[in-house]
Tab-separated table of C-alpha atoms in Angstrom:
chain	number	residue	atom	x	y	z
A	27	MET	CA	95.529	113.356	99.966
A	28	LEU	CA	91.747	113.304	100.104
A	29	ASP	CA	89.702	116.446	100.589
A	30	ILE	CA	88.818	116.671	104.282
A	31	LYS	CA	85.601	118.467	103.326
A	32	LEU	CA	84.449	115.428	101.370
A	33	ILE	CA	85.136	113.151	104.344
A	34	ARG	CA	83.363	115.601	106.631
A	35	GLU	CA	80.290	116.086	104.456
A	36	ASP	CA	79.855	112.684	102.785
A	37	PRO	CA	81.620	110.046	104.892
A	38	ASP	CA	79.422	107.166	103.716
A	39	THR	CA	80.413	107.691	100.084
A	40	VAL	CA	84.084	107.850	101.062
A	41	LYS	CA	83.791	104.675	103.164
A	42	ALA	CA	82.076	102.795	100.354
A	43	ALA	CA	84.665	103.874	97.766
A	44	LEU	CA	87.672	103.161	99.975
A	45	GLY	CA	86.110	99.879	101.072
A	46	ARG	CA	86.651	98.662	97.513
A	47	ARG	CA	90.346	99.227	98.172
A	48	GLY	CA	90.275	97.318	101.446
A	49	VAL	CA	90.281	100.368	103.727
A	50	ASP	CA	88.587	99.821	107.084
A	51	PRO	CA	85.642	102.237	107.609
A	52	ALA	CA	87.051	102.830	111.106
A	53	ASP	CA	89.989	104.644	109.482
A	54	VAL	CA	87.583	107.163	107.957
A	55	ASP	CA	85.784	107.508	111.288
A	56	GLY	CA	89.143	108.171	112.944
A	57	VAL	CA	89.767	111.030	110.525
A	58	ARG	CA	86.325	112.466	111.254
A	59	ARG	CA	86.833	112.317	115.029
A	60	LEU	CA	90.164	114.102	114.828
A	61	ASP	CA	88.749	116.671	112.410
A	62	ASP	CA	85.836	117.343	114.791
A	63	GLU	CA	88.230	117.729	117.720
A	64	ARG	CA	90.546	120.009	115.749
A	65	ARG	CA	87.671	122.263	114.706
A	66	ALA	CA	86.316	122.364	118.263
A	67	LEU	CA	89.769	123.309	119.575
A	68	ILE	CA	90.092	126.049	116.967
A	69	THR	CA	86.662	127.428	117.852
A	70	GLU	CA	87.430	127.381	121.581
A	71	SER	CA	90.806	129.047	121.016
A	72	ASP	CA	89.264	131.758	118.837
A	73	ASP	CA	86.529	132.408	121.431
A	74	LEU	CA	89.094	132.612	124.225
A	75	ARG	CA	91.282	135.045	122.265
A	76	ALA	CA	88.253	137.245	121.685
A	77	GLU	CA	87.487	137.074	125.415
A	78	GLN	CA	91.128	137.843	126.194
A	79	ARG	CA	91.060	140.962	124.001
A	80	ALA	CA	87.791	142.126	125.527
A	81	LYS	CA	89.045	141.722	129.121
A	82	SER	CA	92.304	143.469	128.240
A	83	ARG	CA	90.343	146.490	127.052
A	84	LEU	CA	88.282	146.485	130.265
A	85	ILE	CA	91.377	146.545	132.452
A	86	GLY	CA	92.183	150.074	131.339
A	87	SER	CA	88.714	151.326	132.210
A	88	ALA	CA	88.375	149.556	135.567
A	89	VAL	CA	86.881	151.870	138.229
A	90	SER	CA	88.737	150.333	141.163
A	91	ASP	CA	91.919	148.457	141.955
A	92	ALA	CA	89.888	145.436	143.035
A	93	GLU	CA	88.051	145.320	139.704
A	94	ARG	CA	91.350	145.756	137.839
A	95	GLU	CA	92.990	142.923	139.765
A	96	GLU	CA	90.008	140.684	139.141
A	97	LEU	CA	90.128	141.392	135.385
A	98	ILE	CA	93.874	140.771	135.313
A	99	ALA	CA	93.390	137.438	137.060
A	100	GLU	CA	90.619	136.456	134.643
A	101	THR	CA	92.779	137.447	131.660
A	102	LYS	CA	95.657	135.325	132.981
A	103	ALA	CA	93.304	132.356	133.385
A	104	VAL	CA	92.118	132.750	129.791
A	105	SER	CA	95.740	132.987	128.597
A	106	ALA	CA	96.623	129.873	130.551
A	107	ARG	CA	93.767	127.969	128.917
A	108	ILE	CA	94.916	129.134	125.474
A	109	ASP	CA	98.417	127.908	126.301
A	110	GLU	CA	96.928	124.513	127.196
A	111	LEU	CA	94.945	124.285	123.970
A	112	GLU	CA	97.725	125.181	121.524
A	113	PRO	CA	99.899	122.052	121.991
A	114	ARG	CA	96.815	119.824	121.899
A	115	GLN	CA	95.673	121.547	118.723
A	116	ALA	CA	99.087	120.953	117.139
A	117	GLN	CA	99.045	117.331	118.292
A	118	VAL	CA	95.595	116.703	116.800
A	119	ARG	CA	96.629	118.390	113.550
A	120	GLU	CA	99.663	116.114	113.338
A	121	GLN	CA	97.576	112.997	114.050
A	122	LEU	CA	94.983	114.047	111.481
A	123	ASP	CA	97.611	114.655	108.798
A	124	ALA	CA	99.180	111.263	109.539
A	125	LEU	CA	95.845	109.482	109.062
A	126	LEU	CA	95.007	111.429	105.903
A	127	ALA	CA	98.443	110.679	104.466
A	128	VAL	CA	97.821	106.927	104.380
A	129	LEU	CA	94.273	107.011	103.006
A	130	PRO	CA	94.467	106.232	99.265
A	131	ASN	CA	92.646	108.042	96.488
A	132	LEU	CA	89.016	107.203	95.769
A	133	PRO	CA	88.863	104.657	92.931
A	134	HIS	CA	86.976	105.343	89.726
A	135	PRO	CA	83.507	103.733	89.788
A	136	ASP	CA	84.288	101.870	86.549
A	137	ALA	CA	87.621	100.446	87.727
A	138	PRO	CA	87.284	96.664	88.249
A	139	ASP	CA	87.062	95.156	91.713
A	140	GLY	CA	89.781	92.825	92.965
A	141	GLU	CA	93.273	92.883	94.428
A	142	ALA	CA	95.542	90.782	92.179
A	143	ASP	CA	97.026	90.960	88.672
A	144	GLU	CA	94.484	88.460	87.388
A	145	ASP	CA	91.627	90.748	88.458
A	146	ALA	CA	92.614	93.338	85.840
A	147	VAL	CA	90.267	93.559	82.858
A	148	GLN	CA	91.577	93.563	79.300
A	149	ILE	CA	90.181	96.466	77.287
A	150	ASP	CA	92.343	96.438	74.154
A	151	GLU	CA	94.997	94.501	72.237
A	152	PHE	CA	97.702	95.616	69.840
A	153	GLY	CA	100.250	94.065	67.489
A	154	ARG	CA	100.656	90.466	66.398
A	155	LYS	CA	102.075	87.763	68.623
A	156	PRO	CA	105.422	86.546	67.220
A	157	VAL	CA	105.630	82.925	66.091
A	158	PHE	CA	108.894	80.941	65.962
A	159	ASP	CA	109.890	77.667	64.302
A	160	PHE	CA	112.905	77.173	66.585
A	161	ARG	CA	113.563	76.951	70.320
A	162	VAL	CA	112.688	80.290	71.937
A	163	ARG	CA	115.354	81.778	74.205
A	164	ASP	CA	114.828	84.390	76.898
A	165	HIS	CA	116.507	87.781	76.925
A	166	LEU	CA	119.343	86.742	79.218
A	167	GLU	CA	120.393	83.814	77.056
A	168	ILE	CA	120.226	86.045	73.992
A	169	GLY	CA	121.993	88.966	75.660
A	170	GLU	CA	124.814	86.868	77.078
A	171	ALA	CA	125.398	85.144	73.734
A	172	LEU	CA	125.605	88.552	72.035
A	173	GLY	CA	127.860	89.946	74.777
A	174	ILE	CA	125.486	92.812	75.582
A	175	ILE	CA	124.268	91.774	79.074
A	176	ASP	CA	126.589	90.778	81.908
A	177	ILE	CA	124.999	89.818	85.214
A	178	PRO	CA	127.846	87.962	87.041
A	179	ARG	CA	130.262	90.904	86.870
A	180	ALA	CA	127.536	93.312	88.012
A	181	VAL	CA	126.869	91.036	90.998
A	182	LYS	CA	130.593	91.083	91.765
A	183	VAL	CA	130.594	94.890	91.721
A	184	SER	CA	127.172	95.791	93.158
A	185	GLY	CA	125.364	92.681	94.369
A	186	SER	CA	122.180	91.026	93.150
A	187	ARG	CA	119.656	92.700	90.841
A	188	PHE	CA	122.227	94.772	88.953
A	189	ALA	CA	123.477	94.358	85.392
A	190	TYR	CA	125.982	95.665	82.904
A	191	LEU	CA	124.741	96.637	79.448
A	192	LEU	CA	127.546	96.485	76.919
A	193	GLY	CA	128.218	97.362	73.294
A	194	GLN	CA	125.129	97.137	71.145
A	195	GLY	CA	123.004	96.815	74.291
A	196	VAL	CA	123.976	100.371	75.228
A	197	MET	CA	123.239	101.626	71.743
A	198	LEU	CA	119.863	99.860	71.838
A	199	GLU	CA	119.053	101.705	75.070
A	200	PHE	CA	119.982	105.073	73.580
A	201	ALA	CA	117.939	104.273	70.472
A	202	LEU	CA	114.875	103.503	72.582
A	203	VAL	CA	115.274	106.729	74.573
A	204	GLN	CA	115.625	108.818	71.406
A	205	TYR	CA	112.657	107.061	69.828
A	206	ALA	CA	110.403	107.630	72.865
A	207	MET	CA	111.565	111.195	73.511
A	208	GLY	CA	111.055	112.077	69.846
A	209	LYS	CA	107.492	110.775	69.988
A	210	LEU	CA	106.749	112.800	73.125
A	211	ALA	CA	108.319	115.991	71.791
A	212	ARG	CA	106.142	115.783	68.679
A	213	GLU	CA	103.108	115.406	70.964
A	214	GLY	CA	103.890	118.596	72.862
A	215	PHE	CA	105.753	117.175	75.866
A	216	THR	CA	108.683	119.235	77.128
A	217	PRO	CA	111.781	116.997	77.451
A	218	VAL	CA	113.260	117.045	80.954
A	219	ILE	CA	116.265	115.483	82.652
A	220	PRO	CA	115.313	115.913	86.333
A	221	PRO	CA	117.337	115.480	89.530
A	222	VAL	CA	117.419	111.880	90.726
A	223	LEU	CA	117.959	112.925	94.354
A	224	THR	CA	115.062	114.755	95.965
A	225	ARG	CA	114.029	116.041	99.348
A	226	GLU	CA	111.242	114.390	101.278
A	227	GLU	CA	108.533	116.854	100.163
A	228	PRO	CA	108.151	115.673	96.535
A	229	LEU	CA	108.086	112.037	97.660
A	230	TYR	CA	105.385	112.840	100.182
A	231	GLY	CA	103.564	114.928	97.584
A	232	THR	CA	103.425	112.041	95.128
A	233	ALA	CA	102.453	109.590	97.937
A	234	PHE	CA	105.624	107.506	97.750
A	235	LEU	CA	105.954	108.509	101.401
A	236	PRO	CA	105.030	107.552	104.013
A	237	THR	CA	103.627	104.213	102.787
A	238	GLY	CA	106.367	103.380	100.252
A	239	ALA	CA	109.421	104.116	102.393
A	240	GLU	CA	110.670	100.512	102.234
A	241	GLN	CA	111.249	100.854	98.474
A	242	ILE	CA	113.336	104.038	98.651
A	243	TYR	CA	117.109	104.395	98.860
A	244	THR	CA	117.937	107.209	101.287
A	245	VAL	CA	121.088	109.282	101.739
A	246	GLU	CA	120.529	110.073	105.404
A	247	ARG	CA	123.525	112.371	105.836
A	248	ASP	CA	122.161	114.783	103.209
A	249	GLU	CA	118.453	114.142	103.874
A	250	LEU	CA	117.969	113.212	100.223
A	251	HIS	CA	116.314	110.247	98.533
A	252	LEU	CA	116.965	108.490	95.225
A	253	ILE	CA	113.858	108.535	93.051
A	254	GLY	CA	112.153	105.342	91.920
A	255	THR	CA	110.576	107.198	89.001
A	256	SER	CA	110.980	110.664	87.507
A	257	GLU	CA	107.283	111.149	88.329
A	258	VAL	CA	108.521	112.393	91.709
A	259	ALA	CA	110.770	115.124	90.367
A	260	LEU	CA	108.399	116.083	87.545
A	261	ALA	CA	105.524	116.488	90.009
A	262	GLY	CA	107.778	118.668	92.137
A	263	LEU	CA	108.313	121.093	89.258
A	264	HIS	CA	105.165	123.002	90.231
A	265	MET	CA	105.048	122.290	93.945
A	266	ASP	CA	103.868	125.403	95.835
A	267	GLU	CA	103.015	127.159	92.570
A	268	ILE	CA	99.887	128.719	91.084
A	269	LEU	CA	99.830	128.430	87.289
A	270	ASP	CA	97.687	130.531	84.982
A	271	ALA	CA	94.857	128.750	83.181
A	272	ASP	CA	96.302	129.644	79.773
A	273	GLU	CA	99.520	127.797	80.696
A	274	LEU	CA	97.670	124.483	80.851
A	275	PRO	CA	98.016	121.686	80.119
A	276	ARG	CA	101.649	121.304	81.127
A	277	ARG	CA	103.145	118.082	79.757
A	278	TYR	CA	106.639	116.809	80.516
A	279	GLY	CA	108.671	113.878	79.266
A	280	GLY	CA	111.362	113.028	81.795
A	281	PHE	CA	114.336	110.736	81.301
A	282	SER	CA	116.076	109.475	84.413
A	283	THR	CA	117.860	106.623	86.023
A	284	CYS	CA	115.590	105.195	88.719
A	285	PHE	CA	116.357	103.281	91.902
A	286	ARG	CA	114.134	100.861	93.833
A	287	ARG	CA	115.028	98.563	96.678
A	288	GLU	CA	112.401	96.038	95.491
A	289	ALA	CA	111.695	95.152	99.111
A	290	GLY	CA	109.408	92.171	99.447
A	291	THR	CA	110.181	90.796	95.980
A	292	TYR	CA	113.025	88.437	96.873
A	293	GLY	CA	112.905	85.343	94.718
A	294	LYS	CA	110.628	87.063	92.172
A	295	ASP	CA	111.850	87.815	88.627
A	296	THR	CA	115.469	87.323	89.662
A	297	ARG	CA	116.602	86.150	86.233
A	298	GLY	CA	118.003	88.752	83.895
A	299	ILE	CA	117.136	92.450	83.922
A	300	PHE	CA	113.355	92.411	84.360
A	301	ARG	CA	113.350	93.470	88.032
A	302	VAL	CA	116.510	95.313	89.052
A	303	HIS	CA	117.478	97.986	91.568
A	304	GLN	CA	118.689	100.470	88.938
A	305	PHE	CA	116.975	101.120	85.630
A	306	ASP	CA	116.314	103.872	83.112
A	307	LYS	CA	112.917	105.160	82.097
A	308	VAL	CA	111.189	107.818	80.035
A	309	GLU	CA	108.173	109.088	81.979
A	310	MET	CA	105.220	111.245	80.954
A	311	PHE	CA	103.708	113.683	83.435
A	312	SER	CA	100.778	116.057	82.933
A	313	PHE	CA	99.272	118.940	84.906
A	314	VAL	CA	95.728	119.621	83.690
A	315	PRO	CA	92.477	121.257	84.823
A	316	PRO	CA	90.123	118.811	86.572
A	317	GLU	CA	87.659	118.613	83.682
A	318	GLU	CA	90.420	117.438	81.332
A	319	SER	CA	91.990	114.655	83.388
A	320	THR	CA	89.867	111.774	82.057
A	321	ALA	CA	90.661	112.665	78.450
A	322	GLU	CA	94.332	113.170	79.353
A	323	HIS	CA	94.451	109.715	80.936
A	324	GLU	CA	93.173	108.138	77.740
A	325	ARG	CA	95.649	110.223	75.757
A	326	LEU	CA	98.578	108.899	77.790
A	327	ARG	CA	97.310	105.342	77.385
A	328	ASP	CA	96.951	105.759	73.621
A	329	LEU	CA	100.457	107.221	73.394
A	330	GLN	CA	101.836	104.185	75.189
A	331	VAL	CA	100.098	101.863	72.754
A	332	ASP	CA	101.418	103.934	69.853
A	333	ILE	CA	104.997	103.742	71.161
A	334	LEU	CA	104.867	99.977	71.719
A	335	SER	CA	103.019	99.301	68.458
A	336	GLY	CA	105.583	101.408	66.640
A	337	LEU	CA	108.205	98.931	67.848
A	338	GLY	CA	106.188	96.059	66.397
A	339	LEU	CA	105.501	94.543	69.817
A	340	HIS	CA	102.383	92.579	70.705
A	341	GLY	CA	100.471	93.278	73.879
A	342	ARG	CA	97.262	94.157	75.613
A	343	VAL	CA	95.866	97.053	77.649
A	344	VAL	CA	94.332	96.207	81.016
A	345	ASP	CA	92.252	98.210	83.480
A	346	ILE	CA	93.874	97.604	86.876
A	347	ALA	CA	91.752	96.334	89.772
A	348	VAL	CA	91.133	98.818	92.581
A	349	GLY	CA	93.010	96.737	95.160
A	350	ASP	CA	96.132	96.811	92.988
A	351	LEU	CA	96.233	100.581	92.456
A	352	GLY	CA	98.976	102.766	93.860
A	353	SER	CA	97.897	105.049	96.701
A	354	SER	CA	97.587	108.153	94.544
A	355	ALA	CA	95.825	106.611	91.533
A	356	MET	CA	92.115	106.894	90.927
A	357	ARG	CA	92.445	104.624	87.894
A	358	LYS	CA	95.348	102.949	86.143
A	359	TYR	CA	95.867	101.287	82.783
A	360	ASP	CA	98.772	98.925	82.154
A	361	CYS	CA	100.219	97.897	78.804
A	362	GLU	CA	101.344	94.296	79.102
A	363	VAL	CA	103.627	93.085	76.318
A	364	TRP	CA	104.007	89.466	75.259
A	365	LEU	CA	107.469	88.162	76.203
A	366	PRO	CA	108.163	84.952	74.245
A	367	GLY	CA	110.975	83.935	76.600
A	368	GLN	CA	108.539	83.931	79.532
A	369	ASP	CA	105.561	82.745	77.473
A	370	ALA	CA	103.543	85.416	79.268
A	371	TYR	CA	102.253	88.982	79.169
A	372	ARG	CA	104.224	91.278	81.468
A	373	GLU	CA	103.755	94.905	82.397
A	374	LEU	CA	105.893	97.349	80.430
A	375	THR	CA	104.034	100.607	81.015
A	376	SER	CA	101.341	102.043	83.242
A	377	ALA	CA	99.301	105.244	83.145
A	378	SER	CA	97.593	106.685	86.228
A	379	ASN	CA	95.080	109.461	86.783
A	380	CYS	CA	95.780	110.840	90.269
A	381	THR	CA	93.076	113.549	90.105
A	382	ASP	CA	93.775	116.205	92.783
A	383	TYR	CA	95.244	113.717	95.282
A	384	GLN	CA	98.896	114.604	94.607
A	385	ALA	CA	98.220	118.264	93.876
A	386	ARG	CA	96.662	118.732	97.317
A	387	ARG	CA	99.812	117.377	98.953
A	388	LEU	CA	102.045	119.361	96.575
A	389	ARG	CA	99.947	122.542	96.886
A	390	ALA	CA	99.911	122.787	93.075
A	391	ARG	CA	97.109	125.004	91.781
A	392	TYR	CA	96.032	127.098	88.856
A	393	ARG	CA	94.185	130.380	88.584
A	394	THR	CA	90.882	130.214	86.709
A	395	ALA	CA	89.532	132.947	84.453
A	396	ASP	CA	87.340	134.002	87.395
A	397	GLY	CA	90.392	134.441	89.598
A	398	ASP	CA	89.817	131.356	91.758
A	399	ASN	CA	92.743	129.180	92.798
A	400	VAL	CA	91.897	125.544	92.038
A	401	LEU	CA	93.856	122.346	92.587
A	402	LEU	CA	95.349	120.866	89.432
A	403	HIS	CA	94.923	117.250	88.397
A	404	THR	CA	98.112	115.243	87.842
A	405	LEU	CA	98.679	112.211	85.648
A	406	ASN	CA	101.686	110.042	84.951
A	407	GLY	CA	102.538	107.326	82.482
A	408	THR	CA	105.549	105.334	81.351
A	409	ALA	CA	106.646	106.224	77.832
A	410	CYS	CA	109.475	103.675	77.822
A	411	ALA	CA	110.680	101.370	80.589
A	412	VAL	CA	114.012	100.930	78.889
A	413	GLY	CA	115.222	97.667	80.426
A	414	ARG	CA	111.923	95.865	79.997
A	415	THR	CA	111.566	97.160	76.446
A	416	ILE	CA	115.034	95.811	75.659
A	417	ILE	CA	113.784	92.442	76.937
A	418	ALA	CA	110.735	92.634	74.682
A	419	VAL	CA	112.810	93.559	71.624
A	420	LEU	CA	115.407	90.839	72.165
A	421	GLU	CA	112.806	88.128	72.716
A	422	SER	CA	110.313	89.223	70.049
A	423	TYR	CA	112.897	89.782	67.314
A	424	GLN	CA	115.258	86.853	67.999
A	425	ARG	CA	116.383	84.791	65.024
A	426	ARG	CA	117.464	81.201	64.642
A	427	ASP	CA	121.142	82.083	64.163
A	428	GLY	CA	121.310	83.930	67.514
A	429	THR	CA	121.127	87.420	66.066
A	430	VAL	CA	118.293	89.852	66.713
A	431	GLU	CA	116.452	91.870	64.116
A	432	VAL	CA	116.241	95.580	64.934
A	433	PRO	CA	112.712	97.042	64.797
A	434	GLU	CA	112.368	99.358	61.817
A	435	ALA	CA	111.569	102.337	64.058
A	436	LEU	CA	114.946	101.995	65.820
A	437	GLN	CA	117.138	101.407	62.782
A	438	PRO	CA	117.782	105.126	62.088
A	439	TYR	CA	119.109	105.536	65.656
A	440	LEU	CA	121.161	102.324	65.708
A	441	GLY	CA	122.450	102.545	62.148
A	442	THR	CA	121.915	98.818	61.632
A	443	ASP	CA	119.096	96.357	61.094
A	444	VAL	CA	120.573	93.530	63.157
A	445	LEU	CA	122.184	92.979	66.560
A	446	GLY	CA	124.989	90.436	66.514
């Protein structure tokens, strides 16, 4: 959530920044009008309460019954006006919060303009593109031939966009998780297995609600929601908390199964396991002081490149266009890996700097050396999108005979150098 003081004091800057994200300036004006009304109502209520207290004191010192009755009548009129103002004040507060909740974060000035994938700007490249002297197969053809991916039986059991991983496919997943978690632990991230069902508050705090509700699976009877990323639960770790400055930065590496309805993506990436409703992921999440968030963002990005490069994959890093950012992100980098079976670069990881946008909604602060309570900055980044990384490994390391070479970094976890 944006700082209402910034909107109040510098609305033109906010309008210009949000305009890059396609936000109508009228939305900012609507926030300002409600904020002005709320403040006026608060001032009027405070003045009336002061008047009410003053008249109440005068009642006891009234010199005549007539004066006392008049003061009592005036006090009742003031009380009645206060009673009228309170529901309107609550209504305006609710309307203001609703408008603020859907305004996205201000984009970084250096983030590229645009709204689509092709508007992202490449800033780095890693690894070498694999070259084959035989017909390239995609991950599903490879996985089915090896007996490690089964889509038809998953459809029979759960419907479309589900899959079974079997045999060596399962062991490949566990190897990737161990590899990624080991990297993070050595970099000072605390390993976490978080809850995958959360209350509404962490989803709202991370800005997956209210605007992302169509993507969330909800258990209405228990008022719980399945997470689409462990970012939600990791962010909630310090919701309503004040950390000490010497406890920062706090870095977490969360492993979880994730669930997304993928609403609005029907007909897109339906083949194989690239875009499914249930997937596993290792996620990085950092709580840092504001002055450290830019460096932390670059650190997460570099860690992602290190993890993917360590697997011998080829890809590129792109700076995402402002119109394609998630609501909470000020800036986002994606690592897109070359998938030979698709003959294209596809997103495997992303890293976002959310500045104080999530922390304001989560009420997550830290205490400075001067004793001030200051909003934290939060950042998140994918360490390993397991399913998509399996795709990249199968397609990049496929061999003519149908087997798949195991990346050297994973061999100690798998205990073999070949799948098949």
